mmCIF file of C-alpha atoms and ligand atoms in Angstrom:
data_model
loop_
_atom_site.group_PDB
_atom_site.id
_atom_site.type_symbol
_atom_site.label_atom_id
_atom_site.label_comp_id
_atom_site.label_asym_id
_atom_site.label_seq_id
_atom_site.Cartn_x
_atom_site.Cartn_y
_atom_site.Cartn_z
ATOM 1 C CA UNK A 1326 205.089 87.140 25.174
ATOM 2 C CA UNK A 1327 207.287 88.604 28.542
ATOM 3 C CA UNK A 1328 205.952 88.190 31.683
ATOM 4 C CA UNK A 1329 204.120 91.200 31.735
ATOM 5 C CA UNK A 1330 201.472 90.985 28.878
ATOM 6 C CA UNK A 1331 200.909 87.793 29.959
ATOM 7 C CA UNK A 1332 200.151 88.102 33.922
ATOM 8 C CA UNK A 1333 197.808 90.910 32.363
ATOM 9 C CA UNK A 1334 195.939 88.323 30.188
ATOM 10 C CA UNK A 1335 195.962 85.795 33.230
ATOM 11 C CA UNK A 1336 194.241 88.293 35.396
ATOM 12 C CA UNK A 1337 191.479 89.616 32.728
ATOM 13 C CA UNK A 1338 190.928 85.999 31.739
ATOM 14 C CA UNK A 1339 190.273 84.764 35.026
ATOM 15 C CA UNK A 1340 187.361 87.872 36.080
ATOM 16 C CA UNK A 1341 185.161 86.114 33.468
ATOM 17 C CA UNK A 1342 185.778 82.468 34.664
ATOM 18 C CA UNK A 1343 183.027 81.460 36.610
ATOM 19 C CA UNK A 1344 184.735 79.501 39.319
ATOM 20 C CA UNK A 1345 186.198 83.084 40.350
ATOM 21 C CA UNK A 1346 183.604 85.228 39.773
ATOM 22 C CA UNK A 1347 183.175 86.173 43.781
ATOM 23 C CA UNK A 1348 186.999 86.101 44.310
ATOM 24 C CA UNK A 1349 187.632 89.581 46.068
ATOM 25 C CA UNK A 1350 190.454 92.276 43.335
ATOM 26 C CA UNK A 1351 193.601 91.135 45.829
ATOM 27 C CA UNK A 1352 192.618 86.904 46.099
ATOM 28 C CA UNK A 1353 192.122 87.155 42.311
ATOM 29 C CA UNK A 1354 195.519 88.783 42.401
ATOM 30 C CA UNK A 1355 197.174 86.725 44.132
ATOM 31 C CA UNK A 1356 195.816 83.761 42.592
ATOM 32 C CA UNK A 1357 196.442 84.871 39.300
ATOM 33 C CA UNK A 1358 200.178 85.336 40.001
ATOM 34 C CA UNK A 1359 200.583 81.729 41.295
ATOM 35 C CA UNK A 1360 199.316 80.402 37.809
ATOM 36 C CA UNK A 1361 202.313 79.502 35.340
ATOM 37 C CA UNK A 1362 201.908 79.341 31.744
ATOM 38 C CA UNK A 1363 202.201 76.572 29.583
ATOM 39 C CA UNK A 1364 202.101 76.646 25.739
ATOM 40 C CA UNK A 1365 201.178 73.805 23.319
ATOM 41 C CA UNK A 1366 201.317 72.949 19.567
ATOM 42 C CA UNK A 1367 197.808 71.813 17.911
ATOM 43 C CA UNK A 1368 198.061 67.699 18.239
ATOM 44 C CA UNK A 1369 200.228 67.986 21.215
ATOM 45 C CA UNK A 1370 199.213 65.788 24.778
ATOM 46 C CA UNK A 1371 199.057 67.914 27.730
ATOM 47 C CA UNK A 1372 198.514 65.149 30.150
ATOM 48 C CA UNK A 1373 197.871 61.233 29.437
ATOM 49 C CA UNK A 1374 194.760 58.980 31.254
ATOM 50 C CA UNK A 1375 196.872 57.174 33.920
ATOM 51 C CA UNK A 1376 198.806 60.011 34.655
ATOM 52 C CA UNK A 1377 199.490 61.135 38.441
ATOM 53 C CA UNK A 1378 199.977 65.100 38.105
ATOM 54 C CA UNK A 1379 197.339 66.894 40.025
ATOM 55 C CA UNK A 1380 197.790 70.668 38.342
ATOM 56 C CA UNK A 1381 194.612 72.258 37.211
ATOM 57 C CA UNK A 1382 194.294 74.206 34.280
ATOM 58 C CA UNK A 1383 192.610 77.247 32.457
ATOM 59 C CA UNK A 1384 192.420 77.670 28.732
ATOM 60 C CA UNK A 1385 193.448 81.104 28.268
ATOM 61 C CA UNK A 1386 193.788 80.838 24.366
ATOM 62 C CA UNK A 1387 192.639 77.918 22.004
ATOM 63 C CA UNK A 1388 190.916 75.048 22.759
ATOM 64 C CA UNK A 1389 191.647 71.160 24.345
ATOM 65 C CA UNK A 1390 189.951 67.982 24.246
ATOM 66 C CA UNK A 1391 189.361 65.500 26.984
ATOM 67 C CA UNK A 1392 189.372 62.091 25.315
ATOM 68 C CA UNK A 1393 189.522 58.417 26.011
ATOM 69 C CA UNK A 1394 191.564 56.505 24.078
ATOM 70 C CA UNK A 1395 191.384 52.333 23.265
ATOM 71 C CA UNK A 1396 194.430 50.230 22.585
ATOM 72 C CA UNK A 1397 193.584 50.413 18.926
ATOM 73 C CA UNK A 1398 193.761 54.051 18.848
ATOM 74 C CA UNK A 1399 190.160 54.712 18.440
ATOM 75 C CA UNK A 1400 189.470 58.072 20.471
ATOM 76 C CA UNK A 1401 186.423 58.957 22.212
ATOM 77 C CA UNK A 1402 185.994 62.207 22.557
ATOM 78 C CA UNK A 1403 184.616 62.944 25.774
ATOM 79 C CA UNK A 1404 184.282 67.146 25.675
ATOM 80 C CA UNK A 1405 186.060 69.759 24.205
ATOM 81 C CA UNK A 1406 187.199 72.898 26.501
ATOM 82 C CA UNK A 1407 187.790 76.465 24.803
ATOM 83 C CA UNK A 1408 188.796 79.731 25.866
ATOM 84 C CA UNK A 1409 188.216 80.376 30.048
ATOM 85 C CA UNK A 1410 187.747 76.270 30.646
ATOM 86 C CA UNK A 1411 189.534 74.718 33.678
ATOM 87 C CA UNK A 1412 190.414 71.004 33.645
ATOM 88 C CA UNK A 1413 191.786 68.826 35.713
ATOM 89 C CA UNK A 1414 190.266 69.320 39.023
ATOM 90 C CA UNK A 1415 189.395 65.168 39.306
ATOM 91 C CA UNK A 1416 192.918 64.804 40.041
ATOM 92 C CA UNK A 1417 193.292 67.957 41.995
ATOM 93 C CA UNK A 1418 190.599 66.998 44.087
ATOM 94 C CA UNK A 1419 190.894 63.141 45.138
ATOM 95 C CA UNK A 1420 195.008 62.562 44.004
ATOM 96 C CA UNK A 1421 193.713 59.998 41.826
ATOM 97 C CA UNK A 1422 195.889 59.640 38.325
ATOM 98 C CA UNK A 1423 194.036 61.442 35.265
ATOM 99 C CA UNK A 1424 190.771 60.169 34.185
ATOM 100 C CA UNK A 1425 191.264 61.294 30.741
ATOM 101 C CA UNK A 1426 194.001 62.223 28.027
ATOM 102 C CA UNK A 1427 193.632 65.955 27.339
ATOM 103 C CA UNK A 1428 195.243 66.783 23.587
ATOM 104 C CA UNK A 1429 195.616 70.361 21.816
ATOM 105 C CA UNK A 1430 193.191 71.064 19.405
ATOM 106 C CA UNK A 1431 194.545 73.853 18.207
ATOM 107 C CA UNK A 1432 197.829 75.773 19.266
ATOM 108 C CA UNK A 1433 196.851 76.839 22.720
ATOM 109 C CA UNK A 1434 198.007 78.834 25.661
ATOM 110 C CA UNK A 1435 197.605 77.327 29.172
ATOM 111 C CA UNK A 1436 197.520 78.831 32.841
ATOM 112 C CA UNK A 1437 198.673 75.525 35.385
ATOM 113 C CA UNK A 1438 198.008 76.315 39.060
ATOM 114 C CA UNK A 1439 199.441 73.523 41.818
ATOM 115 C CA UNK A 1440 197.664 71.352 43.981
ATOM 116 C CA UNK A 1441 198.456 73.140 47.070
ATOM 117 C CA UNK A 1442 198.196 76.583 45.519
ATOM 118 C CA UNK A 1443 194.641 76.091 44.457
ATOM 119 C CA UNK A 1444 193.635 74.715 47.999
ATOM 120 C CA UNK A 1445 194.620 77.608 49.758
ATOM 121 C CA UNK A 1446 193.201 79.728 47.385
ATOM 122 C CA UNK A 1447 189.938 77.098 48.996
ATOM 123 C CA UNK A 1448 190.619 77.932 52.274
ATOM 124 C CA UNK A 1449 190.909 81.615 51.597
ATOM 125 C CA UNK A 1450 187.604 82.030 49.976
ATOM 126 C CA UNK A 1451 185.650 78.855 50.473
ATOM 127 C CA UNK A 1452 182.963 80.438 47.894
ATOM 128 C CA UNK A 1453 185.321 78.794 45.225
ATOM 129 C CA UNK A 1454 184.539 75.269 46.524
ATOM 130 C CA UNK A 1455 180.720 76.110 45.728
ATOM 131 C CA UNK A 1456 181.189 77.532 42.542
ATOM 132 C CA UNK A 1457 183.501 74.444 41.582
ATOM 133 C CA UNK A 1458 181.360 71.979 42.674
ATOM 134 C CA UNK A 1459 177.880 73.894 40.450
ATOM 135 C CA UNK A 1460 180.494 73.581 37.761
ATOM 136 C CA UNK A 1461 181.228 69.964 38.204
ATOM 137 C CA UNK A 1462 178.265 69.310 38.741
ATOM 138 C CA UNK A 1463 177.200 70.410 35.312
ATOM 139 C CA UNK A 1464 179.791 68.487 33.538
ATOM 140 C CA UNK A 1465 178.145 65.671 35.564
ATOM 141 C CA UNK A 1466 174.440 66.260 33.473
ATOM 142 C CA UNK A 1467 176.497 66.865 30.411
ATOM 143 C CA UNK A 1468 178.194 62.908 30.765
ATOM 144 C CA UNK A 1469 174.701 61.862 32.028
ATOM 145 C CA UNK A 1470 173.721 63.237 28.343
ATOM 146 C CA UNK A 1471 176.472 61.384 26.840
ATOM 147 C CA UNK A 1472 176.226 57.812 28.413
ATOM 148 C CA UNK A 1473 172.205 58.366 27.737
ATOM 149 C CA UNK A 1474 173.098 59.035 24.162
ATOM 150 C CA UNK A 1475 175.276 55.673 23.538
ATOM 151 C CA UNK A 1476 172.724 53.735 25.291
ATOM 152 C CA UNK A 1477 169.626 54.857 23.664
ATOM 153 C CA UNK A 1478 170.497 56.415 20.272
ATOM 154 C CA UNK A 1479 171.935 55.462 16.912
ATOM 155 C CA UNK A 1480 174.410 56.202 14.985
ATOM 156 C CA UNK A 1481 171.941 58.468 13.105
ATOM 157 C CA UNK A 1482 170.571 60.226 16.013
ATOM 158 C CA UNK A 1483 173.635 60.502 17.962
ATOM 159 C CA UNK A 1484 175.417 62.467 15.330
ATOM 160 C CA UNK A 1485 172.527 64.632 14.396
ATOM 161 C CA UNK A 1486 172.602 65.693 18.403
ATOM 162 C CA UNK A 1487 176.135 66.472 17.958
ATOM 163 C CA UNK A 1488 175.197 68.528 15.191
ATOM 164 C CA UNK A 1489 172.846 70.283 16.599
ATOM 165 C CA UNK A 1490 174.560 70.782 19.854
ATOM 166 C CA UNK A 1491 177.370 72.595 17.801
ATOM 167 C CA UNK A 1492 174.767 74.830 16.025
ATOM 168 C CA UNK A 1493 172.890 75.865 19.287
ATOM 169 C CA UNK A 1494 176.661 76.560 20.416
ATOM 170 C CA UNK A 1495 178.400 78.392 17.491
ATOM 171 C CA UNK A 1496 175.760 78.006 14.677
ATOM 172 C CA UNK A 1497 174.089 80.471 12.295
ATOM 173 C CA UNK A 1498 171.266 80.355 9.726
ATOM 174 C CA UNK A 1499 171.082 80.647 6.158
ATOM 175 C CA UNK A 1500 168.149 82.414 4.142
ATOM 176 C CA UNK A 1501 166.251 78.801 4.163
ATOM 177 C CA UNK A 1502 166.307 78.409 8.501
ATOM 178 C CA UNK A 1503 168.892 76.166 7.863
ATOM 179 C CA UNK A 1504 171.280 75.747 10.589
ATOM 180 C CA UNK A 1505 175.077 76.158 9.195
ATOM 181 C CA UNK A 1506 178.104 75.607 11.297
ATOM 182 C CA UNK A 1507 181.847 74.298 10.471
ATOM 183 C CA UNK A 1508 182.545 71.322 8.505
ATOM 184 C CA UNK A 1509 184.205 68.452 11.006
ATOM 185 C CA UNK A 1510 185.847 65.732 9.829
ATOM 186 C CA UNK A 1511 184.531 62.151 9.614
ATOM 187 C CA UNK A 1512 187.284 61.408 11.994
ATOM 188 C CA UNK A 1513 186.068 63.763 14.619
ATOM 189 C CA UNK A 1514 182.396 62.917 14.362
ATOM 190 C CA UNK A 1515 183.513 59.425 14.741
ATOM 191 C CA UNK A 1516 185.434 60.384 17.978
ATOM 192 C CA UNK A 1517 182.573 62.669 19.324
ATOM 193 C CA UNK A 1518 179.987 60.147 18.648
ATOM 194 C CA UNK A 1519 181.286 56.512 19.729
ATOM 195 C CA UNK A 1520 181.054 55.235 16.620
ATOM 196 C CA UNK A 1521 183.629 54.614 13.459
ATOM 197 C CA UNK A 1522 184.649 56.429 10.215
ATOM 198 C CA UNK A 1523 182.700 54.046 7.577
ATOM 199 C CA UNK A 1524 179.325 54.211 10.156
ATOM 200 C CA UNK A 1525 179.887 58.336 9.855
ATOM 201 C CA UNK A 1526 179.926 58.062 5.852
ATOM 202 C CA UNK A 1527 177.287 55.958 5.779
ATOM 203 C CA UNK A 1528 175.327 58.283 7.925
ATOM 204 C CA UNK A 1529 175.773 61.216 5.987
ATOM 205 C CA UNK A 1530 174.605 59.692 2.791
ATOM 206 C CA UNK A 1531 171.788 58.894 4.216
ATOM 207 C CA UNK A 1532 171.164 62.662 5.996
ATOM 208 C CA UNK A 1533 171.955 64.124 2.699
ATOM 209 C CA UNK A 1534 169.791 61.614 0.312
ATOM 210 C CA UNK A 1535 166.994 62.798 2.898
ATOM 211 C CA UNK A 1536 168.054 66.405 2.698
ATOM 212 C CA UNK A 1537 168.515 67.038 6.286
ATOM 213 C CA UNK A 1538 171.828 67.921 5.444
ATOM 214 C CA UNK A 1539 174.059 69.552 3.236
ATOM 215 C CA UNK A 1540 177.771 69.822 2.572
ATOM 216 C CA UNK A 1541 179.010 73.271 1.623
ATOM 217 C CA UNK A 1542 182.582 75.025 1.302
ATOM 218 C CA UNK A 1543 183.593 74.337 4.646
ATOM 219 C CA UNK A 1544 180.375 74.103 5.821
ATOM 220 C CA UNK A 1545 177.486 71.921 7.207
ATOM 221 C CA UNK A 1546 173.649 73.178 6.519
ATOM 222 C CA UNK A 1547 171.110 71.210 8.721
ATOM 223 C CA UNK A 1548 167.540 71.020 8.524
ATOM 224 C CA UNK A 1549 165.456 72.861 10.919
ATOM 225 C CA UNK A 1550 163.924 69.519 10.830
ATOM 226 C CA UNK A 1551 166.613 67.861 12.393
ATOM 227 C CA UNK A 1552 165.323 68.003 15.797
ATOM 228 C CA UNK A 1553 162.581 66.065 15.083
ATOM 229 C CA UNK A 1554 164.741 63.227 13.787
ATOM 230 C CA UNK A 1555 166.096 62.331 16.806
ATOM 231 C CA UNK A 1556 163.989 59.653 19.060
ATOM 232 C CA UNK A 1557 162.598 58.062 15.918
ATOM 233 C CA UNK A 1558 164.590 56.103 13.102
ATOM 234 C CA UNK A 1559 166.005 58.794 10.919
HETATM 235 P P1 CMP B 3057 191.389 64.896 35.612
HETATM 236 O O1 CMP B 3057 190.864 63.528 35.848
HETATM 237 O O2 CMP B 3057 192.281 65.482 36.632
HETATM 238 O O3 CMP B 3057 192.128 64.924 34.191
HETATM 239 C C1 CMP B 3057 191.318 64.719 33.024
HETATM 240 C C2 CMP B 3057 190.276 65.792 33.027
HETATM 241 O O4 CMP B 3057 189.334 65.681 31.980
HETATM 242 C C3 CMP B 3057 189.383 65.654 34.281
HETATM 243 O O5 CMP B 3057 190.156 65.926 35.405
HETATM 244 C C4 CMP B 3057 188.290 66.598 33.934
HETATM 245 O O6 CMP B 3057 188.722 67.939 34.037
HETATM 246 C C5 CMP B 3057 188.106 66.251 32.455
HETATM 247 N N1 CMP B 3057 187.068 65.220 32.282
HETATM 248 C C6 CMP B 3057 187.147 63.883 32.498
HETATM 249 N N2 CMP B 3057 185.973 63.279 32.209
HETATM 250 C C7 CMP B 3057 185.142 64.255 31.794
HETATM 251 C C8 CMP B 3057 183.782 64.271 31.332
HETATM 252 N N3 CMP B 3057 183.056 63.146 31.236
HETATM 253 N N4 CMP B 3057 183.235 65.455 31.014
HETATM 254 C C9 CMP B 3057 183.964 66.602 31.086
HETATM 255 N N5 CMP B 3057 185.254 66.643 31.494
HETATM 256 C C10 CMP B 3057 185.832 65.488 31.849
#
């Protein structure tokens, strides 16, 4: 794509992000043209844990995950950030190295902003600094979720939440109120769940012997019942 088409997509991407929804037309502008872009193969890292960049980025096409991974390669997947995301702003904010690996999930299309672009962009329209911190903030509740969910849950419960997180997100219904949304693979539930392949299989035997839920081309069906699962041994 030349540079054209491209700043274009930068600037309409960014009047739907909510960290720069109160930007005035010529901040947006200019912040928009500061961004450089950065493209990157499904699979690929964009940044490792440990790392000492401080750039923050924007999804503008695809989708990334923030994961943490153990010396055995077992991944924890700690969220996943789609189209009109940011990322990155730990570093940005306290210069501390990366808190997290962030790796492609599908072939993706980047906007990277420096450190010192993105703090005068601060002191230019402080209202960004607000609408940062309400989104940190919520990423906050959503790892308060998390860390309540290894603590207190099962293996069982945890990955019916995920489940049903991913249906309330992108999920429809079939002609039985069952909830339908893309098959993942036992891999990934393993990595979104803190737990390991064999628990997942087990896990799903179980779900389907109880008929909570069902494998389909390419697709899960859950049980409107499935709510009610979680809290009590499933
Ligand atoms: P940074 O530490 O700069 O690089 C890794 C990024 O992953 C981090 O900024 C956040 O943008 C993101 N991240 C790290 N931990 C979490 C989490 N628990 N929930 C959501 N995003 C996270």
């Amino acid at each position: 794509m030349s540079d054209e088409p491209k700043r274009a997509l930068i600037e309409k991407s960014f009047r739907g992000l909510p960290i720069f929804k109160n930007l005035s037309d010529p901040h947006l502008l200019q912040l928009s043209s500061d961004f450089i872009i950065q493209r990157i193969k499904k699979g690929k890292i964009v940044f490792y844990q440990s790392d000492t960049s401080t750039d923050l980025y924007i999804v503008l096409e695809g989708a990334v995950r923030a994961s943490l991974l153990g010396e055995d390669g077992v991944e924890l997947i700690l969220t996943v950030f789609n189209n009109g995301d940011f990322f990155g702003e730990m570093s940005l904010l306290d210069g501390k190295p990366r808190s997290a690996t962030i790796i492609a999930n599908e072939d993706s299309m980047l906007g990277v902003l420096k450190r010192e672009r993105f703090l005068r962009a601060i002191k230019n329209d402080p209202v960004i600094a607000i609408d940062l911190l309400s989104a940190v903030v919520q990423r906050l509740r959503m790892a308060d979720n998390m860390i309540e969910s290894l603590a207190f849950l099962d293996v069982n419960e945890r990955l019916l939440n995920l489940l049903l997180q991913i249906a309330a997100a992108k999920g429809d219904k079939d002609e039985n109120g069952f909830l339908r949304i893309k098959k993942l693979t036992h891999k990934e539930m393993a990595s979104h769940t803190g737990s390991s392949r064999e628990a997942i299989t087990k896990v799903i035997k179980v779900l389907a012997f109880r008929k909570i839920l069902k494998e389909e081309e390419g697709h899960f069906l859950i049980s409107p019942d499935a709510k009610n699962m979680i809290g009590m041994s499933v």
